[in-house]
CSV table of C-alpha atoms and ligand atoms in Angstrom, one decimal:
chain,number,residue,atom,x,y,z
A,1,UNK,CA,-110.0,97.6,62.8
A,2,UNK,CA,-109.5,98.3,59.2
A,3,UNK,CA,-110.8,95.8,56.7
A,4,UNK,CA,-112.2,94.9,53.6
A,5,UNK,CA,-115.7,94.5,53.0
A,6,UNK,CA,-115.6,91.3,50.4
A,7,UNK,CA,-113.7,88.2,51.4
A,8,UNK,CA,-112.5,85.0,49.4
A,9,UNK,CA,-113.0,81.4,51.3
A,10,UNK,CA,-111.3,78.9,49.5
A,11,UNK,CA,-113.3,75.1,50.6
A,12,UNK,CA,-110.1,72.8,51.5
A,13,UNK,CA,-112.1,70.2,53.1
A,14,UNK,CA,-112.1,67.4,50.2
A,15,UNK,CA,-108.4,67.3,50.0
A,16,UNK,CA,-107.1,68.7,53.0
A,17,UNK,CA,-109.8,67.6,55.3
A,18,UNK,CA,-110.0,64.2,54.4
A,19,UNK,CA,-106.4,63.5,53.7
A,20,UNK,CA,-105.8,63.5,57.7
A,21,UNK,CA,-108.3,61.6,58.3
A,22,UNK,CA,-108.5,58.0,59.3
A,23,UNK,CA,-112.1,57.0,57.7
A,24,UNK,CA,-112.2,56.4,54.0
A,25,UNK,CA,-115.4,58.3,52.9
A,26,UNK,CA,-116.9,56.8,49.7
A,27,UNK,CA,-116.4,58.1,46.1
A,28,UNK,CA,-120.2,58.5,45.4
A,29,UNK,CA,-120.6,60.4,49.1
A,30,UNK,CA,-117.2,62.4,48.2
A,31,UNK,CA,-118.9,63.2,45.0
A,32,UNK,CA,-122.6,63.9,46.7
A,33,UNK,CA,-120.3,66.5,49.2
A,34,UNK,CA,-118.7,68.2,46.3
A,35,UNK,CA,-121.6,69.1,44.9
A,36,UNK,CA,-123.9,70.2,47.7
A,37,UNK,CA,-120.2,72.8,48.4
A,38,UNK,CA,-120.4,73.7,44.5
A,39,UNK,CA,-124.5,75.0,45.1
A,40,UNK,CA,-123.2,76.8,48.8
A,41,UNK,CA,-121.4,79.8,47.1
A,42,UNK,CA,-118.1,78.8,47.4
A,43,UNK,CA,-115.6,79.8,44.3
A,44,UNK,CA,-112.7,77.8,45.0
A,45,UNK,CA,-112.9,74.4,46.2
A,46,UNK,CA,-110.1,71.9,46.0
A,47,UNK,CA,-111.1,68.5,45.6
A,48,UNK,CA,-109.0,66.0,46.0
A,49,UNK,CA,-104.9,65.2,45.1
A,50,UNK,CA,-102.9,63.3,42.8
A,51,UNK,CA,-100.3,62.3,45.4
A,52,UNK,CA,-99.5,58.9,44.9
A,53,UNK,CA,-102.5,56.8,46.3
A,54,UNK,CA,-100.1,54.7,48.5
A,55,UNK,CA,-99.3,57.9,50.5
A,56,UNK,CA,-102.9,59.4,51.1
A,57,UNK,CA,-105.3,56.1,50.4
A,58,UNK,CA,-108.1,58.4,51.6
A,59,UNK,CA,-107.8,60.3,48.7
A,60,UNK,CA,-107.0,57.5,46.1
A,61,UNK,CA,-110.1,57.6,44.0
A,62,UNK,CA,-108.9,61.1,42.5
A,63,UNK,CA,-109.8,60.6,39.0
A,64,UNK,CA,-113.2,59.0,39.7
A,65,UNK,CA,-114.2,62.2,41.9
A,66,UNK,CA,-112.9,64.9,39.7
A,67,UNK,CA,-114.9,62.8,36.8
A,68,UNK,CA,-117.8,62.5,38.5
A,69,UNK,CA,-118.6,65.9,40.2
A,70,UNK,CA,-120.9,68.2,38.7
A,71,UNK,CA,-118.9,71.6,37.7
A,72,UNK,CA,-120.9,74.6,38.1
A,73,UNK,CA,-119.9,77.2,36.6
A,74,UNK,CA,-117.9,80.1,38.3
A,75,UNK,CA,-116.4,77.6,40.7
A,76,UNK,CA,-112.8,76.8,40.5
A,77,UNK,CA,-112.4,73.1,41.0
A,78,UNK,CA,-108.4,72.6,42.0
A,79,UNK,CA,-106.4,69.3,43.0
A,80,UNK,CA,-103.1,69.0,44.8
A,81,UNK,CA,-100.4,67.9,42.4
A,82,UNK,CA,-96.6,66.6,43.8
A,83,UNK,CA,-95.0,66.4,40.3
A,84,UNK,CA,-95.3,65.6,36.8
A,85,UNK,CA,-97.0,62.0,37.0
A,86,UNK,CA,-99.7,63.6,39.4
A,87,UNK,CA,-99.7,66.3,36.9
A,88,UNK,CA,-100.5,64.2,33.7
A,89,UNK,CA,-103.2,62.3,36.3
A,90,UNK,CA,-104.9,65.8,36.9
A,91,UNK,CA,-104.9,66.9,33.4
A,92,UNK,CA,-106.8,63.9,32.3
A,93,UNK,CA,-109.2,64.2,35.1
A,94,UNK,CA,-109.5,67.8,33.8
A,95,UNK,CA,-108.9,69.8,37.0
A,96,UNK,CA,-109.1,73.4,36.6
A,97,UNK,CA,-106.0,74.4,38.8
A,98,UNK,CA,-103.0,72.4,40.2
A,99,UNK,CA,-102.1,73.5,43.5
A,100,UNK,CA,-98.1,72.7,44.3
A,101,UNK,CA,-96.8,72.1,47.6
A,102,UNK,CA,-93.1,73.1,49.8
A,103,UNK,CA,-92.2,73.9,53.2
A,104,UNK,CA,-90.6,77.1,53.9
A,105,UNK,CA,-88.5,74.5,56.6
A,106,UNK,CA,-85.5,72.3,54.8
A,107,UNK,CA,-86.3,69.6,57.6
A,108,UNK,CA,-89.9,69.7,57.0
A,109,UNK,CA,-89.9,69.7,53.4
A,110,UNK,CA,-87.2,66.7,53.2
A,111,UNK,CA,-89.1,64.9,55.4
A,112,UNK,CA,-92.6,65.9,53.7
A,113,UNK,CA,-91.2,65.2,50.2
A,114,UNK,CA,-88.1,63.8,50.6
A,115,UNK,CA,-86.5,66.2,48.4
A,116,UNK,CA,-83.9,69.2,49.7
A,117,UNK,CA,-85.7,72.7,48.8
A,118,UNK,CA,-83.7,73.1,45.9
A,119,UNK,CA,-84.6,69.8,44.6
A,120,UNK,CA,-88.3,70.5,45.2
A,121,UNK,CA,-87.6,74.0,43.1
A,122,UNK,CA,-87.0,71.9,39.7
A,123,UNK,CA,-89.6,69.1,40.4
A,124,UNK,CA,-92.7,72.1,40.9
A,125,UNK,CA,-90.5,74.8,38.0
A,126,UNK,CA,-91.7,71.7,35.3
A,127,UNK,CA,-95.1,71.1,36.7
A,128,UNK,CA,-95.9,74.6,37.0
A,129,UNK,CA,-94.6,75.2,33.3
A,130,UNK,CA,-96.5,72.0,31.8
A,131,UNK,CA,-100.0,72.9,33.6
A,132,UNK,CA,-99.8,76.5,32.3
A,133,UNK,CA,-99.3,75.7,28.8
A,134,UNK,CA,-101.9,72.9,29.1
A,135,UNK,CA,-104.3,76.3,29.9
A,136,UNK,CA,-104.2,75.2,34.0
A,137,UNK,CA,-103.6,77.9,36.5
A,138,UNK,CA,-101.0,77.2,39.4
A,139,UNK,CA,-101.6,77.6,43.3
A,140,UNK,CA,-98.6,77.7,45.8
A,141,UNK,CA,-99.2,76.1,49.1
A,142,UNK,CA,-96.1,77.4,51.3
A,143,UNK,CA,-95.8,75.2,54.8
A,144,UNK,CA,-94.6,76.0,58.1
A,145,UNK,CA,-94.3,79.6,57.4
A,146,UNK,CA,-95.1,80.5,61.0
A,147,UNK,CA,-93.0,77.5,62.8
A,148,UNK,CA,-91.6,74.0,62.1
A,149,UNK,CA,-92.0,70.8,63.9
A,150,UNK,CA,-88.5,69.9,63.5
A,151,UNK,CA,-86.9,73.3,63.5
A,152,UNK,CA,-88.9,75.6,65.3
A,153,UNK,CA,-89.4,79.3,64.6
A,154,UNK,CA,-89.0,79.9,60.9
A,155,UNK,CA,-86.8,83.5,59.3
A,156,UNK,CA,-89.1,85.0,57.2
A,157,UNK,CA,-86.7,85.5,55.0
A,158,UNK,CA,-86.6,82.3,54.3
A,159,UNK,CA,-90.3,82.6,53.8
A,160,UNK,CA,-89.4,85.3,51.3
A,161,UNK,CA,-86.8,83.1,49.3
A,162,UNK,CA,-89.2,80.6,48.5
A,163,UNK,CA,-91.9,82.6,47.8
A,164,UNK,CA,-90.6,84.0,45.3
A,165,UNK,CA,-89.7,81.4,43.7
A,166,UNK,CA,-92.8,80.2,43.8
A,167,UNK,CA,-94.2,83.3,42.1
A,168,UNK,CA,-91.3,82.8,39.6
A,169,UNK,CA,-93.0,79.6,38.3
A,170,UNK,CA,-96.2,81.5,37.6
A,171,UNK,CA,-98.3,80.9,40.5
A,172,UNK,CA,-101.5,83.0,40.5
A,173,UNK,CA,-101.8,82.6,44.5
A,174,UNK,CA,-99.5,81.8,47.6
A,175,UNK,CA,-101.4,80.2,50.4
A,176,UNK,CA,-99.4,80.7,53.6
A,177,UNK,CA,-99.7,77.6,56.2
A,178,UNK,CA,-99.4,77.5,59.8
A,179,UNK,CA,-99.0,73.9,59.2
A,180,UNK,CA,-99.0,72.8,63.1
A,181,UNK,CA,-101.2,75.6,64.4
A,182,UNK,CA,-98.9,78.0,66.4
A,183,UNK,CA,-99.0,80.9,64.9
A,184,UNK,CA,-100.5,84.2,67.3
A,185,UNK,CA,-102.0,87.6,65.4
A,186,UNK,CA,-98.6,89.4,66.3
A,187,UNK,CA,-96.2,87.2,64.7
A,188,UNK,CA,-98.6,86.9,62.1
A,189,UNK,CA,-98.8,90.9,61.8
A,190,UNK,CA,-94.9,91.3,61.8
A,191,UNK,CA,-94.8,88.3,59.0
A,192,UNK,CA,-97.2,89.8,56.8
A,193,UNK,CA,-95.4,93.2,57.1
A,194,UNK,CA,-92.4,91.8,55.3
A,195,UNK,CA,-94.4,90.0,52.8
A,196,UNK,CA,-96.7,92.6,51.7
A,197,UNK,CA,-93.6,94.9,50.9
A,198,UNK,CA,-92.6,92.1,48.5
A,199,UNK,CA,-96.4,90.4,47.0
A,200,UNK,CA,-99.6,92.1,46.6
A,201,UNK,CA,-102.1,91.3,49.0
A,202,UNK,CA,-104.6,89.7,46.7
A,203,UNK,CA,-102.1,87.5,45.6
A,204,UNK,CA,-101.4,86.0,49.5
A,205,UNK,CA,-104.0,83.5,51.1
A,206,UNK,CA,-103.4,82.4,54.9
A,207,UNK,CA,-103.8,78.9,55.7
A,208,UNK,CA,-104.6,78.7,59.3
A,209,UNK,CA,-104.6,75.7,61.8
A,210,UNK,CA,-106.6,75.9,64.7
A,211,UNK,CA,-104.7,73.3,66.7
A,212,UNK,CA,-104.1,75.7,69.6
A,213,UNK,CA,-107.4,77.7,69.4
A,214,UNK,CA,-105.4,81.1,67.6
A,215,UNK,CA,-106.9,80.3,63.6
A,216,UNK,CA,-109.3,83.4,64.1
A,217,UNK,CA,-107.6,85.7,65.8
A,218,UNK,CA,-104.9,85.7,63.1
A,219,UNK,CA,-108.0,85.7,60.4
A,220,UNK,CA,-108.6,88.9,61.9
A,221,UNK,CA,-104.9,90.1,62.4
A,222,UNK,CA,-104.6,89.1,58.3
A,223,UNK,CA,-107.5,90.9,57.5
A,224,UNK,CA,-106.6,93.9,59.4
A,225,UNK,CA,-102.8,93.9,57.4
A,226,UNK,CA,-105.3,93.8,53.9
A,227,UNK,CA,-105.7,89.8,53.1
A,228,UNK,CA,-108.9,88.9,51.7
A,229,UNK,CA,-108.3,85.5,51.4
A,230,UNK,CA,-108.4,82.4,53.5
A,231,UNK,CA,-108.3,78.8,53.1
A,232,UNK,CA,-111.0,76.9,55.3
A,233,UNK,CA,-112.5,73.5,55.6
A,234,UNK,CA,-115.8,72.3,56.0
A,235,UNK,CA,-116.7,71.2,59.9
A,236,UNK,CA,-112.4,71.9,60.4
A,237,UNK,CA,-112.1,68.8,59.1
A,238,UNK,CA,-108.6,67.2,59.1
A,239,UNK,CA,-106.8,66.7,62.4
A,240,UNK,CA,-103.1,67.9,62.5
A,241,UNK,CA,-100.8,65.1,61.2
A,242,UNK,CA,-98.1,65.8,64.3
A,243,UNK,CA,-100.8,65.7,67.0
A,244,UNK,CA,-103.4,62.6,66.3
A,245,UNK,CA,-106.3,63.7,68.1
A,246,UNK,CA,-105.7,67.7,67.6
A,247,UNK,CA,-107.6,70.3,65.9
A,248,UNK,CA,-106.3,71.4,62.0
A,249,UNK,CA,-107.7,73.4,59.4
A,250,UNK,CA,-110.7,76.1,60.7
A,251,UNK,CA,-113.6,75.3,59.6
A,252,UNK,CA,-115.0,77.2,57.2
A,253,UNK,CA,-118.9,77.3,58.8
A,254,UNK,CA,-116.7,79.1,61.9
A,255,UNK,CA,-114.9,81.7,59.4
A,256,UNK,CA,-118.3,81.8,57.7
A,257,UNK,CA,-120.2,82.7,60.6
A,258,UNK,CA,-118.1,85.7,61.9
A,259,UNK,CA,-117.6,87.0,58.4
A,260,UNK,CA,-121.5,87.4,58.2
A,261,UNK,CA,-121.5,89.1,61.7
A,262,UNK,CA,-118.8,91.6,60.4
A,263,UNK,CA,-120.9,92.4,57.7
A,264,UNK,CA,-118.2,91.0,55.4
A,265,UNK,CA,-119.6,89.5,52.1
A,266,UNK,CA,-118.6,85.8,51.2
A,267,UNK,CA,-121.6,85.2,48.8
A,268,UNK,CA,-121.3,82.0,50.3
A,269,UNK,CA,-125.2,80.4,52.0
A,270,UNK,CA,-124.4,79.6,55.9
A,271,UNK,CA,-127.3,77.3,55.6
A,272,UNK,CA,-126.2,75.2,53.0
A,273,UNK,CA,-122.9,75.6,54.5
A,274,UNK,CA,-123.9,73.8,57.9
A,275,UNK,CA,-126.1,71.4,56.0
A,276,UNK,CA,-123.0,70.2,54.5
A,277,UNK,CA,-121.0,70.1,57.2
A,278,UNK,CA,-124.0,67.7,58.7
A,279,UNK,CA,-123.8,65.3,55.8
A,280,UNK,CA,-120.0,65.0,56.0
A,281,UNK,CA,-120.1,64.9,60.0
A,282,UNK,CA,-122.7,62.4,59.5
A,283,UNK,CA,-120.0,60.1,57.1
A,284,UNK,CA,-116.9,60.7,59.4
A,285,UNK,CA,-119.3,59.3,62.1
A,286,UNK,CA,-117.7,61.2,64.5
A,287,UNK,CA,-118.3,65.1,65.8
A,288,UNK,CA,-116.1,67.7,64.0
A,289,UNK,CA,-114.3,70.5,65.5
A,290,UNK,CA,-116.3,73.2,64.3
A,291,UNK,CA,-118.0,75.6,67.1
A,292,UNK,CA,-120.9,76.1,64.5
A,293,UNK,CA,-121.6,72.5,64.3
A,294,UNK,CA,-121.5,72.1,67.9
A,295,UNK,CA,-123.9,74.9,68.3
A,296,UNK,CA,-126.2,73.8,65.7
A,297,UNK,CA,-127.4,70.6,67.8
B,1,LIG,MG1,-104.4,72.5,56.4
């Protein structure tokens, strides 16, 4: 296997963790977890969304986290933003990045957003364009790349359309979601062979789901096609929202762990890692999906 020696996690847990989860975790414990992630090493950790609150309730105390969190410097702190009025919530909470959100899947993205694909284009063109010039770097999260719920197996040309409209806005990063977990490392090689004719590599994140036990074995598929980055969350928190009861995001102690074994620097601390993963299990009051955690008892 051929791969590079330095990889980028990017902590999803806050938002996309909790967001599928049924427990409401407290804004001082949301804040206490956020920091604790901020001292592991991480770079990148997105920490909460702007949806409206009636959608995600879990995640409706926003502003009050992103005020409240320490912000250590060299850590990116970003926050999921569906349009202009989460936009102008974000900006006055003073997020660092604004991470916008479509499905590579018409069905899934009407039924997601409720808006067509070219709808969604205009809606994300203005908040793209309004968090750039208010000095905010944008972060693409494209959905159902490898499959859809409603429509099955996805063209990657399709994949390509959007994506590059997405880069269009300004984007800095796409994040590429197996959003219900049924991707395998050869589709994900023959997808990523398309893509990298088109993007750089550094500018590509995966976004795997582990709902069907394939998350690592397309880490290591990506890594072996020249991705370096990958979104994870702590203690693979956040079931699937089309499964109740199923796996989601890896977990970031997991990817952690075999990164370290490869020899593959994160200049993230495993021990701090798992001792968050503790404190959150601890709040969820349930056992997380993570093989790490398990292990660790
Ligand atoms: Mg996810």
């Amino acid at each position: 296997m051929n791969y590079s020696d330095k990889v980028i996690i990017n902590e999803v847990g806050p938002r996309d963790g909790l967001q599928n989860e049924q427990t409401f975790i407290s804004t001082e414990d949301k804040v206490t977890w956020i920091n604790q992630l901020s001292h592991s090493g991480l770079k990148y950790i997105e920490i909460t969304s702007f949806v409206n609150p009636n959608w995600i309730p879990a995640l409706a105390d926003a502003e009050e986290v992103a005020k409240k969190i320490e912000r250590v410097p060299g850590v990116l702190y970003a926050a999921l933003v569906p349009n202009r009025q989460g936009l102008e919530r974000a900006l006055k909470a003073n997020i660092d990045e604004a991470a916008i959100f479509m499905s590579a899947s018409e069905t899934h993205n009407q039924k997601n957003i409720n808006k067509s694909i070219d709808e969604t284009f205009s809606i994300l063109n203005k908040v793209a364009k309004e968090s750039i010039s208010a000095g905010k770097s944008v972060r693409g999260y494209l959905s159902t790349v490898f499959g859809c719920p409603y429509e099955g197996n996805i063209r990657v040309e399709e994949v390509v359309k959007v994506a590059e409209k997405l880069f269009e806005m300004g984007i800095r990063e796409l994040s590429l979601g197996d959003t219900i977990g049924v991707s395998n490392p050869t589709q994900v090689q023959k997808v990523l062979e398309v893509l990298l004719k088109r993007f750089p590599s550094d500018q590509l994140a995966m976004h795997f789901h582990d709902t069907r036990g394939t998350a690592m074995a397309n880490v290591l598929a990506s890594m072996n096609m020249g991705i370096t980055k990958f979104d994870a969350s702590l203690g693979g928190l956040g079931g699937c929202p089309y499964a109740p009861g199923a796996s989601g995001n890896l977990a970031t102690d997991d990817l952690l762990y075999m990164l370290n074994g490869m020899e593959v620097e994160t200049g993230i601390d495993y021990k701090r890692i798992i001792s968050s993963a503790q404190f959150i299990q601890e709040k969820m009051k349930r056992p997380l999906p993570s093989h790490s955690l398990q292990a660790c008892h």
